[in-house]
Amino acid sequence: MPTEILMPALSPTMEEGTLAKWHVKEGDTVASGDIMAEIETDKATMEFEAVDEGTIGKILIAEGTEGVKVNTAIAILLEDGESADDIGDTSAPAPEAAPAADAAAEAAPAESPEKAAPAPAAPKGADGNRIFASPLARRIAADKGVDLATIKGSGPHGRIVKADVEGLSAAAAPQAAPAAPAAAPAPAKAPAAGPAADAVMAMYEGREYEEISLNGMRKTIAARLTEAKQSIPHFYLRRDIELDALLKFRGELNKQLESRGVKLSVNDFIIKACALALQSVPDANAVWAGDRMLKLKPSDVAVAVAIEGGLFTPVLKDAEMKSLSALSAEMKDLASRARDRKLAPHEYQGGSFAISNLGMFGIDNFDAVINPPHGAILAVGAGVKKPVVGKDGELGIATVMSATLSVDHRVIDGALGAQLLQAIKENLENPMTMLA
């Protein structure tokens, strides 16, 4: 029988995505490994490959559709000997509506109403959870008076398919267990931070404005940062770091590396300095894991990269073991692909520590929000010439950079955070030691 192609989970945390583009059309033949579609998650656009060979019998979800849940049927694949006549009525369910919306709006016809009526709304079991069934299986069950809650699905991920309900009748179907006593009402969810959308819009009635819908990335950023500020006990440590020795050393290295096309940035030195500091203060190289801490051995350092509409934090793994030129090349590659939203999930997930550098925008200093589950993030400001008092007591001029370490107090205590920031400062003020 025809095979349903399901919306894939392209990362461990993905629950829904946007079907950005189809690379195939109905009637096309595909083989394993062929690119069929582009799927947008909250962070990246990734190519979706065919697993089996066959012919695209029907496309159920149009390209550009947002909020497509993982494991939703997006197309039908026909094997040898099968034709479009074998598909039956396969109206595709629309992405699930918000909780306040009527659940009956879940099913939307793939064809015009004159050609196909909508499939029955997605049923729910006695526990209130949605029962996953193909549109055709739902229709057959409705026609036969069969309760889908009594059927065990044989399709992918337990999905109920046509074969599971064919031949059954209401009398033959297993009887549902008696309904459980009504549970106590669930406690009301905490209100969202800030006023509701309607209230805010009412404030600006009569004023000219442009309403901008949130894409998946902005929604994720908003949710994660709200969670971070509400649930992580932040505290902040600040140090001034003199950069003159580093700037001189960087200039000398770049002259030597010019023939290789390598040009090191100050940020490359900062990445290396943080990676080595995490090794010299290993208790700070840790993340919060709910009811425990995970103390990492390698220095996996994330670096914030601004892109249109949001930001990524690609992770440079084993940064303590890599040369400055290797870190520079890897960072340039990650940043370039981040801006094109072409990073794979494993390239921006993980790490124990992050760096956010706004110095190139002229920001002197700022406090960064920790990206959970990281234990800390370093906020880097601009290098500015300032009067300083030298070790000999003489007044001089130095290029000074302000660095602020935001720390998760559950993972790192004050003294330990101070040791980590001191180690970062020493590495940057004595750059030659980072090559040892």
Coordinates of C-alpha atoms in Angstrom, one line a residue, residues 34-331:
D34 CA 17.6 12.2 -3.4
I35 CA 16.8 15.7 -2.0
M36 CA 13.0 16.0 -1.7
A37 CA 12.4 19.2 0.3
E38 CA 13.9 21.9 2.4
I39 CA 12.7 22.1 6.0
E40 CA 13.1 25.2 8.2
T41 CA 13.4 24.7 12.0
D42 CA 13.7 27.6 14.5
K43 CA 17.5 27.7 13.7
A44 CA 18.3 26.3 10.3
T45 CA 17.1 25.3 6.9
M46 CA 18.0 21.7 6.1
E47 CA 17.6 19.4 3.2
F48 CA 15.3 16.4 3.6
E49 CA 16.4 13.3 1.7
A50 CA 14.3 10.3 0.4
V51 CA 14.8 7.1 2.3
D52 CA 13.0 4.8 -0.1
E53 CA 12.6 4.7 -3.8
G54 CA 9.3 5.2 -5.5
T55 CA 7.1 7.8 -7.2
I56 CA 5.6 10.9 -5.5
G57 CA 1.9 10.1 -5.7
K58 CA 0.6 13.1 -3.8
I59 CA 2.0 16.1 -2.0
L60 CA -0.1 16.8 1.1
I61 CA 1.6 19.8 2.5
A62 CA 2.2 22.8 0.3
E63 CA 5.6 24.5 0.4
G64 CA 5.7 27.6 2.6
T65 CA 3.4 25.9 5.2
E66 CA 4.5 26.9 8.8
G67 CA 3.9 25.0 12.0
V68 CA 3.9 21.5 10.5
K69 CA 4.2 19.0 13.4
V70 CA 6.8 16.3 13.4
N71 CA 5.4 12.9 12.1
T72 CA 2.6 14.7 10.1
A73 CA 2.2 13.1 6.7
I74 CA 3.5 15.5 4.1
A75 CA 3.4 13.4 1.0
I76 CA 2.5 9.9 -0.3
L77 CA 5.1 7.6 -1.9
L78 CA 4.0 5.0 -4.4
E79 CA 6.0 1.8 -4.9
D80 CA 6.3 -0.3 -8.1
G81 CA 2.8 -1.5 -9.2
E82 CA 0.9 1.1 -7.2
S83 CA -0.9 4.0 -8.8
A84 CA -2.7 7.2 -7.7
D85 CA -5.9 5.1 -7.5
D86 CA -4.4 3.3 -4.5
I87 CA -4.1 6.4 -2.5
G88 CA -7.7 7.0 -1.7
D89 CA -8.9 10.3 -0.1
T90 CA -5.8 11.7 1.6
S91 CA -6.8 15.1 2.8
A92 CA -3.8 16.5 4.7
P93 CA -4.3 17.7 8.2
A94 CA -3.4 21.4 8.7
P95 CA -0.8 22.4 11.3
E96 CA -2.4 22.2 14.8
A97 CA -4.0 25.4 15.8
A98 CA -3.4 27.2 19.1
P99 CA -5.0 25.7 22.2
A100 CA -7.9 28.2 22.1
A101 CA -8.8 27.3 18.5
D102 CA -11.4 24.7 17.7
A103 CA -9.8 21.3 17.3
A104 CA -12.2 20.5 14.5
A105 CA -10.3 23.0 12.3
E106 CA -7.4 20.6 12.4
A107 CA -8.2 18.9 9.1
A108 CA -7.9 20.9 5.9
P109 CA -8.6 19.4 2.4
A110 CA -5.8 19.1 -0.1
E111 CA -8.2 19.6 -2.9
S112 CA -11.1 21.9 -3.5
P113 CA -14.4 21.2 -1.6
E114 CA -16.0 20.1 -4.8
K115 CA -13.4 17.3 -5.2
A116 CA -12.8 16.2 -1.6
A117 CA -14.6 16.7 1.7
P118 CA -12.4 17.3 4.8
A119 CA -11.4 14.3 6.8
P120 CA -12.8 14.0 10.3
A121 CA -11.1 16.0 13.0
A122 CA -8.2 14.4 14.7
P123 CA -9.7 12.2 17.6
K124 CA -8.4 12.2 21.1
G125 CA -8.3 9.4 23.7
A126 CA -9.8 9.3 27.1
D127 CA -6.7 10.9 28.5
G128 CA -7.1 13.9 26.2
N129 CA -4.0 13.1 24.1
R130 CA -4.3 13.2 20.3
I131 CA -4.6 9.9 18.5
F132 CA -2.4 9.9 15.4
A133 CA -4.1 8.4 12.4
S134 CA -3.9 9.0 8.7
P135 CA -6.7 11.0 7.1
L136 CA -8.0 7.9 5.2
A137 CA -7.9 5.8 8.4
R138 CA -10.0 8.4 10.2
R139 CA -12.5 8.6 7.4
I140 CA -12.9 4.8 7.3
A141 CA -13.2 4.6 11.0
A142 CA -15.9 7.3 11.0
D143 CA -17.9 5.5 8.3
K144 CA -17.7 2.2 10.2
G145 CA -18.4 3.7 13.6
V146 CA -15.1 2.4 14.9
D147 CA -13.5 4.1 17.9
L148 CA -9.8 4.8 17.0
A149 CA -8.9 4.8 20.7
T150 CA -9.3 1.0 20.7
I151 CA -6.9 0.4 17.8
K152 CA -3.2 -0.1 18.0
G153 CA -1.5 1.6 15.0
S154 CA 0.9 -0.3 12.8
G155 CA 2.3 2.7 11.0
P156 CA 5.4 4.7 11.7
H157 CA 5.6 5.8 15.3
G158 CA 2.3 4.0 16.1
R159 CA 0.3 5.9 13.6
I160 CA -3.1 4.3 12.7
V161 CA -3.2 3.6 8.9
K162 CA -5.9 2.3 6.5
A163 CA -5.0 -1.4 7.0
D164 CA -5.6 -1.1 10.8
V165 CA -9.3 -0.2 10.4
E166 CA -10.2 -2.0 7.2
G167 CA -12.5 -5.0 8.0
L168 CA -13.3 -3.8 11.4
S169 CA -16.8 -2.8 12.5
A170 CA -18.2 -1.1 15.5
A171 CA -19.3 -4.4 16.9
A172 CA -16.0 -6.2 16.1
A173 CA -13.8 -3.5 17.4
P174 CA -12.4 -4.0 20.9
Q175 CA -14.5 -2.3 23.5
A176 CA -13.1 0.8 25.1
A177 CA -12.4 0.7 28.8
P178 CA -14.9 2.4 31.1
A179 CA -14.3 6.1 31.3
A180 CA -12.1 7.1 34.2
P181 CA -13.5 9.4 36.8
A182 CA -13.2 13.0 35.8
A183 CA -9.8 14.4 37.0
A184 CA -9.6 17.5 39.1
P185 CA -9.2 20.6 36.9
A186 CA -5.6 21.2 36.0
P187 CA -4.1 24.3 37.6
A188 CA -4.2 27.3 35.4
K189 CA -1.0 28.1 33.6
A190 CA 1.0 31.1 34.7
P191 CA 0.2 34.2 32.7
A192 CA 2.7 35.1 30.0
A193 CA 5.3 37.7 30.9
G194 CA 4.0 41.2 30.0
P195 CA 0.5 42.3 28.8
A196 CA -1.4 40.2 26.3
A197 CA -1.2 41.1 22.6
D198 CA -4.8 42.5 22.5
A199 CA -4.0 44.8 25.5
V200 CA -0.8 46.1 23.9
M201 CA -2.5 46.7 20.5
A202 CA -5.3 48.6 22.3
M203 CA -2.7 51.0 23.8
Y204 CA -1.6 52.0 20.3
E205 CA -5.0 52.2 18.7
G206 CA -5.0 55.2 16.3
R207 CA -1.2 55.2 16.0
E208 CA 0.5 54.1 12.9
Y209 CA 2.5 50.9 13.2
E210 CA 3.5 47.8 11.4
E211 CA 2.6 44.4 12.9
I212 CA 5.4 41.9 12.5
S213 CA 4.7 38.2 13.0
L214 CA 7.2 36.1 14.9
N215 CA 9.0 33.5 13.0
G216 CA 10.2 30.2 14.6
M217 CA 13.6 31.7 15.5
R218 CA 12.2 34.8 17.2
K219 CA 9.7 32.6 19.2
T220 CA 12.5 30.3 20.3
I221 CA 14.8 33.2 21.3
A222 CA 12.0 34.9 23.3
A223 CA 11.1 31.6 25.1
R224 CA 14.6 30.6 25.9
L225 CA 15.8 34.0 27.1
T226 CA 12.6 34.5 29.2
E227 CA 13.3 31.1 30.7
A228 CA 16.9 31.9 31.3
K229 CA 16.3 35.2 33.1
Q230 CA 13.5 33.7 35.2
S231 CA 15.1 30.4 36.1
I232 CA 18.9 31.0 36.2
P233 CA 20.3 32.9 39.2
H234 CA 22.7 35.2 37.3
F235 CA 25.5 37.1 38.9
Y236 CA 28.1 39.3 37.2
L237 CA 31.9 39.7 37.4
R238 CA 33.8 42.5 35.6
R239 CA 37.4 43.0 34.7
D240 CA 39.3 45.5 32.6
I241 CA 41.8 43.8 30.2
E242 CA 44.8 45.6 28.6
L243 CA 45.1 44.6 25.0
D244 CA 48.3 46.4 23.8
A245 CA 50.5 43.3 24.0
L246 CA 47.9 41.2 22.2
L247 CA 47.4 43.8 19.5
K248 CA 51.2 44.0 18.9
F249 CA 51.5 40.2 18.9
R250 CA 48.5 39.8 16.5
G251 CA 50.0 42.3 14.1
E252 CA 53.3 40.3 14.0
L253 CA 51.5 37.0 13.5
N254 CA 49.3 38.3 10.7
K255 CA 52.4 39.6 8.8
Q256 CA 53.8 36.1 9.0
L257 CA 50.5 34.4 8.0
E258 CA 49.7 36.8 5.2
S259 CA 51.2 34.5 2.6
R260 CA 48.8 31.7 3.7
G261 CA 45.8 34.0 3.5
V262 CA 45.2 33.9 7.3
K263 CA 44.2 37.0 9.2
L264 CA 43.6 36.5 12.9
S265 CA 41.0 38.6 14.7
V266 CA 41.0 39.7 18.4
N267 CA 38.0 37.4 18.8
D268 CA 40.1 34.4 17.8
F269 CA 42.4 35.2 20.7
I270 CA 39.5 35.6 23.0
I271 CA 38.1 32.2 22.0
K272 CA 41.5 30.6 22.6
A273 CA 41.9 32.4 25.9
C274 CA 38.6 31.2 27.2
A275 CA 39.2 27.7 26.1
L276 CA 42.5 27.5 27.9
A277 CA 41.0 29.2 31.0
L278 CA 38.4 26.5 31.2
Q279 CA 41.2 23.9 31.3
S280 CA 43.1 25.7 34.0
V281 CA 39.9 26.2 36.1
P282 CA 38.2 22.9 35.3
D283 CA 35.5 23.2 37.9
A284 CA 34.1 26.1 36.0
N285 CA 33.8 24.0 32.8
A286 CA 30.4 22.7 33.7
V287 CA 26.7 22.9 32.8
W288 CA 23.4 22.7 34.7
A289 CA 21.5 19.5 34.0
G290 CA 18.3 19.9 36.1
D291 CA 19.1 17.9 39.2
R292 CA 22.9 17.6 38.7
M293 CA 25.9 19.3 37.0
L294 CA 27.9 17.9 34.1
K295 CA 31.6 18.7 34.3
L296 CA 33.1 18.7 30.8
K297 CA 36.6 17.7 30.0
P298 CA 37.0 19.4 26.6
S299 CA 36.6 23.2 26.1
D300 CA 33.6 23.5 23.8
V301 CA 33.1 27.2 23.4
A302 CA 30.0 28.8 21.8
V303 CA 30.3 32.1 20.0
A304 CA 27.2 34.4 19.4
V305 CA 26.8 35.3 15.7
A306 CA 24.2 37.9 14.7
I307 CA 22.1 37.1 11.7
E308 CA 19.1 38.7 10.2
G309 CA 16.2 38.3 12.6
G310 CA 18.1 36.6 15.4
L311 CA 21.3 34.9 16.3
F312 CA 23.1 31.6 16.4
T313 CA 25.7 30.3 18.9
P314 CA 27.8 27.9 16.9
V315 CA 30.1 25.7 19.0
L316 CA 33.9 25.3 18.5
K317 CA 34.5 21.9 20.0
D318 CA 37.9 21.0 21.6
A319 CA 38.9 24.7 21.2
E320 CA 41.8 24.3 23.7
M321 CA 43.6 21.9 21.3
K322 CA 43.3 24.0 18.1
S323 CA 45.7 26.6 16.9
L324 CA 44.7 30.2 16.5
S325 CA 44.7 29.8 12.7
A326 CA 42.5 26.7 12.9
L327 CA 40.1 28.4 15.2
S328 CA 40.0 31.5 12.9
A329 CA 39.2 29.4 9.9
E330 CA 36.5 27.3 11.7
M331 CA 34.9 30.4 13.1

